[in-house]
PDB file of C-alpha atoms in Angstrom:
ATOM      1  CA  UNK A   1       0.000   0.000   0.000  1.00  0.00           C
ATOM      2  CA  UNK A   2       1.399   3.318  -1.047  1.00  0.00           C
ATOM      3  CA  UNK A   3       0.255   5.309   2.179  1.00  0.00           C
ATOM      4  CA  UNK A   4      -0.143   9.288   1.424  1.00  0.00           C
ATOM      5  CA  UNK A   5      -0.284  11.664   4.590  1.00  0.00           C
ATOM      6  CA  UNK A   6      -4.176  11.446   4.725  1.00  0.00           C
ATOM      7  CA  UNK A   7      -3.230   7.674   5.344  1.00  0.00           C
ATOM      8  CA  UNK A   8      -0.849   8.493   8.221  1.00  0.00           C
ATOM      9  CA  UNK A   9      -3.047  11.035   9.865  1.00  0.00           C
ATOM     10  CA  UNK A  10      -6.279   8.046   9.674  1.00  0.00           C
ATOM     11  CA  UNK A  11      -4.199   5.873  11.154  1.00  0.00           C
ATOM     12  CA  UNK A  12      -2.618   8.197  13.952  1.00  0.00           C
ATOM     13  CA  UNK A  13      -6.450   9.265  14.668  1.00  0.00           C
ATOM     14  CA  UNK A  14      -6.934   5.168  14.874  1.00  0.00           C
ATOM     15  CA  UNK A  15      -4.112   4.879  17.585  1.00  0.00           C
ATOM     16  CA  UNK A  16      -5.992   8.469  19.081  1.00  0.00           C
ATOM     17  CA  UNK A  17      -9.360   6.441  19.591  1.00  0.00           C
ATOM     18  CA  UNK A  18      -7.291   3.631  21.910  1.00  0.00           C
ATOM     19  CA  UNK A  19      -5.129   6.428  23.944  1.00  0.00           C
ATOM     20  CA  UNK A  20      -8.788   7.639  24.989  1.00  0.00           C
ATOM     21  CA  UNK A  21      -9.507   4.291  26.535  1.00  0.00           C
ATOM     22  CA  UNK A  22      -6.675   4.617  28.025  1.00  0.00           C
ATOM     23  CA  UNK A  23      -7.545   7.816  29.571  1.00  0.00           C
ATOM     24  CA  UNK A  24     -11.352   6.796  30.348  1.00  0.00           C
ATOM     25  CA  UNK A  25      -9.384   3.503  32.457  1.00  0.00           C
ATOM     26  CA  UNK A  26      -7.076   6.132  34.404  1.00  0.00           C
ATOM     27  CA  UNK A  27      -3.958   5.123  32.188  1.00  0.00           C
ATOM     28  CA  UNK A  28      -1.368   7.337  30.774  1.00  0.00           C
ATOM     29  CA  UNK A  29      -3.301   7.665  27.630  1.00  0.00           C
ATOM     30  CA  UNK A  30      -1.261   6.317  25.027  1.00  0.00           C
ATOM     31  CA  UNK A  31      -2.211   4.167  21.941  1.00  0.00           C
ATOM     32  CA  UNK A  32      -1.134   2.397  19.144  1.00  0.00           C
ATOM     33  CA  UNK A  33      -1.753   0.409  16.355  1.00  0.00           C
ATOM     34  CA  UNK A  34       0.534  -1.970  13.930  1.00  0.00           C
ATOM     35  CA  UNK A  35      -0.854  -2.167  10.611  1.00  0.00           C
ATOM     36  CA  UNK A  36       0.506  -4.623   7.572  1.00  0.00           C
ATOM     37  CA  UNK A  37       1.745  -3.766   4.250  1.00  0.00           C
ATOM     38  CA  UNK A  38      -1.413  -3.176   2.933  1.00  0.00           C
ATOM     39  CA  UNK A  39      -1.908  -0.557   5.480  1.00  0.00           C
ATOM     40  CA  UNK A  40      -4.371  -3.280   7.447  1.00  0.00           C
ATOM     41  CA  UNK A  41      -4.806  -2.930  11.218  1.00  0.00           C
ATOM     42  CA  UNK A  42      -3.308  -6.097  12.869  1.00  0.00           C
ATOM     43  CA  UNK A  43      -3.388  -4.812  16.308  1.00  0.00           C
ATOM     44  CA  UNK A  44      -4.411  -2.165  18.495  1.00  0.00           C
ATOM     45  CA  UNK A  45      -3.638  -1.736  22.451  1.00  0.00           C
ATOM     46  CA  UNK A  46      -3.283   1.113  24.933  1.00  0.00           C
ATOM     47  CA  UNK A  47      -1.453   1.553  27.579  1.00  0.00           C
ATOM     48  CA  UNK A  48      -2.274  -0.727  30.718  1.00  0.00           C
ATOM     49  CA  UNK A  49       0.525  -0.533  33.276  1.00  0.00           C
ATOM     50  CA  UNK A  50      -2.301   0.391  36.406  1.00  0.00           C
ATOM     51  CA  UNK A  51      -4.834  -2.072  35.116  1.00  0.00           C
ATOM     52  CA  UNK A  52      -2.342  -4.960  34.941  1.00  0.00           C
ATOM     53  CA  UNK A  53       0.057  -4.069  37.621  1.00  0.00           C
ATOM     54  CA  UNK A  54       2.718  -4.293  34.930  1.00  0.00           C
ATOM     55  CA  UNK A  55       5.786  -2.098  33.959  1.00  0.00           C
ATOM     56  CA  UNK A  56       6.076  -3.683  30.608  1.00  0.00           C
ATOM     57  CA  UNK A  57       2.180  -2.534  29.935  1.00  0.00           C
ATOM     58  CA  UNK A  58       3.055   0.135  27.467  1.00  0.00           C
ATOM     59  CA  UNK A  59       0.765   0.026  24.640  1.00  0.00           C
ATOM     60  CA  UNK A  60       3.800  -0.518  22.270  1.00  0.00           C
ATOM     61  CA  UNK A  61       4.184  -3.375  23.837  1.00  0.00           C
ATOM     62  CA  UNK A  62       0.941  -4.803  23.644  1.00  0.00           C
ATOM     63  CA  UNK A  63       0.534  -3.871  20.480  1.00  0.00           C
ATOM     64  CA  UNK A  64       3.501  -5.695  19.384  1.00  0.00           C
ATOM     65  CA  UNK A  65       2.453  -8.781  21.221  1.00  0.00           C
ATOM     66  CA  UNK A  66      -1.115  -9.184  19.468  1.00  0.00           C
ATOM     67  CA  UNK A  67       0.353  -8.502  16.200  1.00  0.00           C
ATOM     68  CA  UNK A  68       2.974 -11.675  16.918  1.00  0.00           C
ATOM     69  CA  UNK A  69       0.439 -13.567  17.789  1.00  0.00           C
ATOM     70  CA  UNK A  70      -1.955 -12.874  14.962  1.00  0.00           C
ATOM     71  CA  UNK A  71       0.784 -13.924  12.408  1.00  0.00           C
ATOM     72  CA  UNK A  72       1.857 -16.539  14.189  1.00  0.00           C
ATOM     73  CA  UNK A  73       4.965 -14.827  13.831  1.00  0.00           C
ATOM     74  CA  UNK A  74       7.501 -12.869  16.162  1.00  0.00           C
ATOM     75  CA  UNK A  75       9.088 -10.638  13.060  1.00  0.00           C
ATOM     76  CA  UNK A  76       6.986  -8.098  12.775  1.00  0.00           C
ATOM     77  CA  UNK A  77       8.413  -7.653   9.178  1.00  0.00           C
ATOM     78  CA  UNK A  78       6.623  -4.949   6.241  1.00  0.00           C
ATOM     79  CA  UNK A  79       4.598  -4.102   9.298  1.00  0.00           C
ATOM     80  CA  UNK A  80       4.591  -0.307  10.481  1.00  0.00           C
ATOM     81  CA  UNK A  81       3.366   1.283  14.352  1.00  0.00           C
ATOM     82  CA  UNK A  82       1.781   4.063  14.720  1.00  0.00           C
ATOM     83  CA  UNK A  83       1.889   5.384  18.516  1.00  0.00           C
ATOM     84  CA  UNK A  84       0.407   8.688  20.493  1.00  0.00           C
ATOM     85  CA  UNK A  85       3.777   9.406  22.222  1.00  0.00           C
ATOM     86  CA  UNK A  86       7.647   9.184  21.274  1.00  0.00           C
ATOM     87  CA  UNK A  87       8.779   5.360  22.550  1.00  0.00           C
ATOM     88  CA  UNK A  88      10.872   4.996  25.604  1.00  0.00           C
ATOM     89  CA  UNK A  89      14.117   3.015  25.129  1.00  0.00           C
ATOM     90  CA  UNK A  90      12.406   0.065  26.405  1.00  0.00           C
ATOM     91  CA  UNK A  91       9.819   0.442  23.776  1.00  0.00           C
ATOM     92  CA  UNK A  92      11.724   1.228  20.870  1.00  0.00           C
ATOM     93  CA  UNK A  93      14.290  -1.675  21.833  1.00  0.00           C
ATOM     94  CA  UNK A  94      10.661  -4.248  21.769  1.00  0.00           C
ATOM     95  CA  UNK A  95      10.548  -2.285  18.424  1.00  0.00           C
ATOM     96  CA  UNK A  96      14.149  -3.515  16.892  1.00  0.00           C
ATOM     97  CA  UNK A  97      13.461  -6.789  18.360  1.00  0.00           C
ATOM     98  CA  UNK A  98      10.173  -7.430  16.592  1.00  0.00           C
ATOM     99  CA  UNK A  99      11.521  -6.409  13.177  1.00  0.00           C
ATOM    100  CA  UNK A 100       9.151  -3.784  12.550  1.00  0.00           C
ATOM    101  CA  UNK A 101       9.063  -1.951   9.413  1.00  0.00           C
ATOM    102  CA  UNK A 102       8.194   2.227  10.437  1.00  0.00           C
ATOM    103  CA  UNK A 103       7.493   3.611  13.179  1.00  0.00           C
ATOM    104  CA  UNK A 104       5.434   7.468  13.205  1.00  0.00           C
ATOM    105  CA  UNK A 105       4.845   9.072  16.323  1.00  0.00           C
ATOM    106  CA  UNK A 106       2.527  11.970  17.775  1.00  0.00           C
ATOM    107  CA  UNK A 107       3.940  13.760  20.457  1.00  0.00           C
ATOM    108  CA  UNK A 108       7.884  13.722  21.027  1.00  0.00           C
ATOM    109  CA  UNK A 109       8.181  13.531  24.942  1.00  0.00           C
ATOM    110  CA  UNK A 110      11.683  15.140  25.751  1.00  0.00           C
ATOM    111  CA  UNK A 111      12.059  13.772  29.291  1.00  0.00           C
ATOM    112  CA  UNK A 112      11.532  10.384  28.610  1.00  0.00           C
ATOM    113  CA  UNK A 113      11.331   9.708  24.849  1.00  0.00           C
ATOM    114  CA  UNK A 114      14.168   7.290  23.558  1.00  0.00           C
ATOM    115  CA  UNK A 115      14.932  10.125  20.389  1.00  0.00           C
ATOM    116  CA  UNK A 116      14.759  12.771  22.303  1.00  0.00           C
ATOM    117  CA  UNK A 117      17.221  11.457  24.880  1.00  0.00           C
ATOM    118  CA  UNK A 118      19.200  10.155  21.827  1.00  0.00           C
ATOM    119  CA  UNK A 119      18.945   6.429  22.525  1.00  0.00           C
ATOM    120  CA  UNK A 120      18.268   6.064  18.405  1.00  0.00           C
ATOM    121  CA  UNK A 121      18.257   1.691  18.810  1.00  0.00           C
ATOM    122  CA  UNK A 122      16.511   2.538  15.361  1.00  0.00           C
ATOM    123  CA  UNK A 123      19.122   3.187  13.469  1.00  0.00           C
ATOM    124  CA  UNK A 124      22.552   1.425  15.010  1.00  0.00           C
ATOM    125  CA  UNK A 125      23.888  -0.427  12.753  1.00  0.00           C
ATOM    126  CA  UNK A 126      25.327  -2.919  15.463  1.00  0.00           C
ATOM    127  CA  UNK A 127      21.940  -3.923  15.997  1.00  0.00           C
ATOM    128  CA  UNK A 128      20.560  -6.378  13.509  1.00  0.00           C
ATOM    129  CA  UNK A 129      17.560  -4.304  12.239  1.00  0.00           C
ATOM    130  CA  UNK A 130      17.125  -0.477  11.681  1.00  0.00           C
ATOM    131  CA  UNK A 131      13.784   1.267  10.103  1.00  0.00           C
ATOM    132  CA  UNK A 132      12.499   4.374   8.931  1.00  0.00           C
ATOM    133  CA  UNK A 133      10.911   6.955  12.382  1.00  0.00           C
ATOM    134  CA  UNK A 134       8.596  10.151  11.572  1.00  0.00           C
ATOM    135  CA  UNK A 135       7.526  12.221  14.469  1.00  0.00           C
ATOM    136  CA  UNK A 136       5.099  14.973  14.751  1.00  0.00           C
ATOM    137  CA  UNK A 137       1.750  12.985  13.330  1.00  0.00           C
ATOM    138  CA  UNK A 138      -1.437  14.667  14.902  1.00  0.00           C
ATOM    139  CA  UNK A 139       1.330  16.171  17.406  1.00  0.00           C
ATOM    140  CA  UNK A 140      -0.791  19.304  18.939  1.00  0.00           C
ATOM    141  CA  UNK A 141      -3.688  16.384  19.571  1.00  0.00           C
ATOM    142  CA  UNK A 142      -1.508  13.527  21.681  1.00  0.00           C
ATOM    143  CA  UNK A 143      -0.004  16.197  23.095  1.00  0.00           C
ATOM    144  CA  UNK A 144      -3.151  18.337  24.217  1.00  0.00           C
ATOM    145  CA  UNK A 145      -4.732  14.619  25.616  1.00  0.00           C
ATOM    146  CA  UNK A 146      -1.195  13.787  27.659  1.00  0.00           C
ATOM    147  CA  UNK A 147      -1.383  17.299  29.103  1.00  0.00           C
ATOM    148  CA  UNK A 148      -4.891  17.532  30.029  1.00  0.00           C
ATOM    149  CA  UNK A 149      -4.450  14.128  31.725  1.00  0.00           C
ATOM    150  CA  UNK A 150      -1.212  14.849  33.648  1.00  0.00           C
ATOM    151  CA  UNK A 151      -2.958  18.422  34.607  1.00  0.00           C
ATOM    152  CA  UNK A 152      -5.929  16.543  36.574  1.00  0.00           C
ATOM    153  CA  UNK A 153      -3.785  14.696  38.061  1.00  0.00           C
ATOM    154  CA  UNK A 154      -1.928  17.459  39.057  1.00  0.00           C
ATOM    155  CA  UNK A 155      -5.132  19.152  40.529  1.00  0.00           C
ATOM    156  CA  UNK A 156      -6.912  16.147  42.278  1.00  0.00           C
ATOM    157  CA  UNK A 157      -3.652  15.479  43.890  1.00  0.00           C
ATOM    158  CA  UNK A 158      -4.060  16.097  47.881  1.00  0.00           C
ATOM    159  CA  UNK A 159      -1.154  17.430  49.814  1.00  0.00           C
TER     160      UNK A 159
END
């Protein structure tokens, strides 16, 4: 599938819809969704750390896992991610491991975003896999749904 940027921005708005259950379950709300080649979605997952009691929760994670298992396959290969927030380095490591094909991102998250703290896993070419990475996808809306979260938090916090 030849994806244009109306393409990218459906599918960002797809990994959107799953960072809002994430939010209406009192998770960081962060989605994402792994799609084939032919621009198919294979997975979709949010972020679950609370609900599960599980640091590895992240909805890259997740998402990654449900795609495996739907192709019966661990190599994630000529599929692509599309996720609300910049990865951590545990994330984008799962995302060298699994083979995946492109990554795009919303929001770039400079205190804890693997880029932004230059861990770029994606692109070493020690590792045994590197792919494509565009940030910036529906930015001002993962960004604006992070930041209204964090702020209630802030504000329902007792001292």
């Amino acid at each position: 599938m030849s994806k244009n940027i109306n393409d990218h921005l459906w599918l960002m708005d797809e990994a959107l819809k799953e960072a809002h259950k994430a939010y209406r379950e009192d998770e960081v709300p962060i989605g994402a969704v792994i799609v084939d080649s032919e621009g198919t979605i294979i997975s979709r997952a949010h972020n679950q750390k609370e609900k599960v009691h599980n640091p590895c929760g992240h909805a890259e994670i997740l998402a990654i896992t449900e795609a495996a298992k739907k192709l019966n396959n661990w190599r994630l290969l000529n599929c692509s991610i599309y996720v609300t927030l910049e990865p951590c380095p545990m994330c984008l490591s799962a995302l060298v491991q699994a083979r995946i094909s492109h990554l795009y991102f919303g929001a770039y998250d400079t205190k804890g975003g693997a880029l932004s703290l230059n861990y770029n896993f994606y692109k070493d070419q020690k590792l045994n896999h590197s792919f494509p990475v565009m940030g910036g996808l529906r930015h001002f809306e993962c960004s604006k749904l992070l930041s209204t979260f964090f702020k209630e938090k802030r504000t329902s916090y007792k001292f």
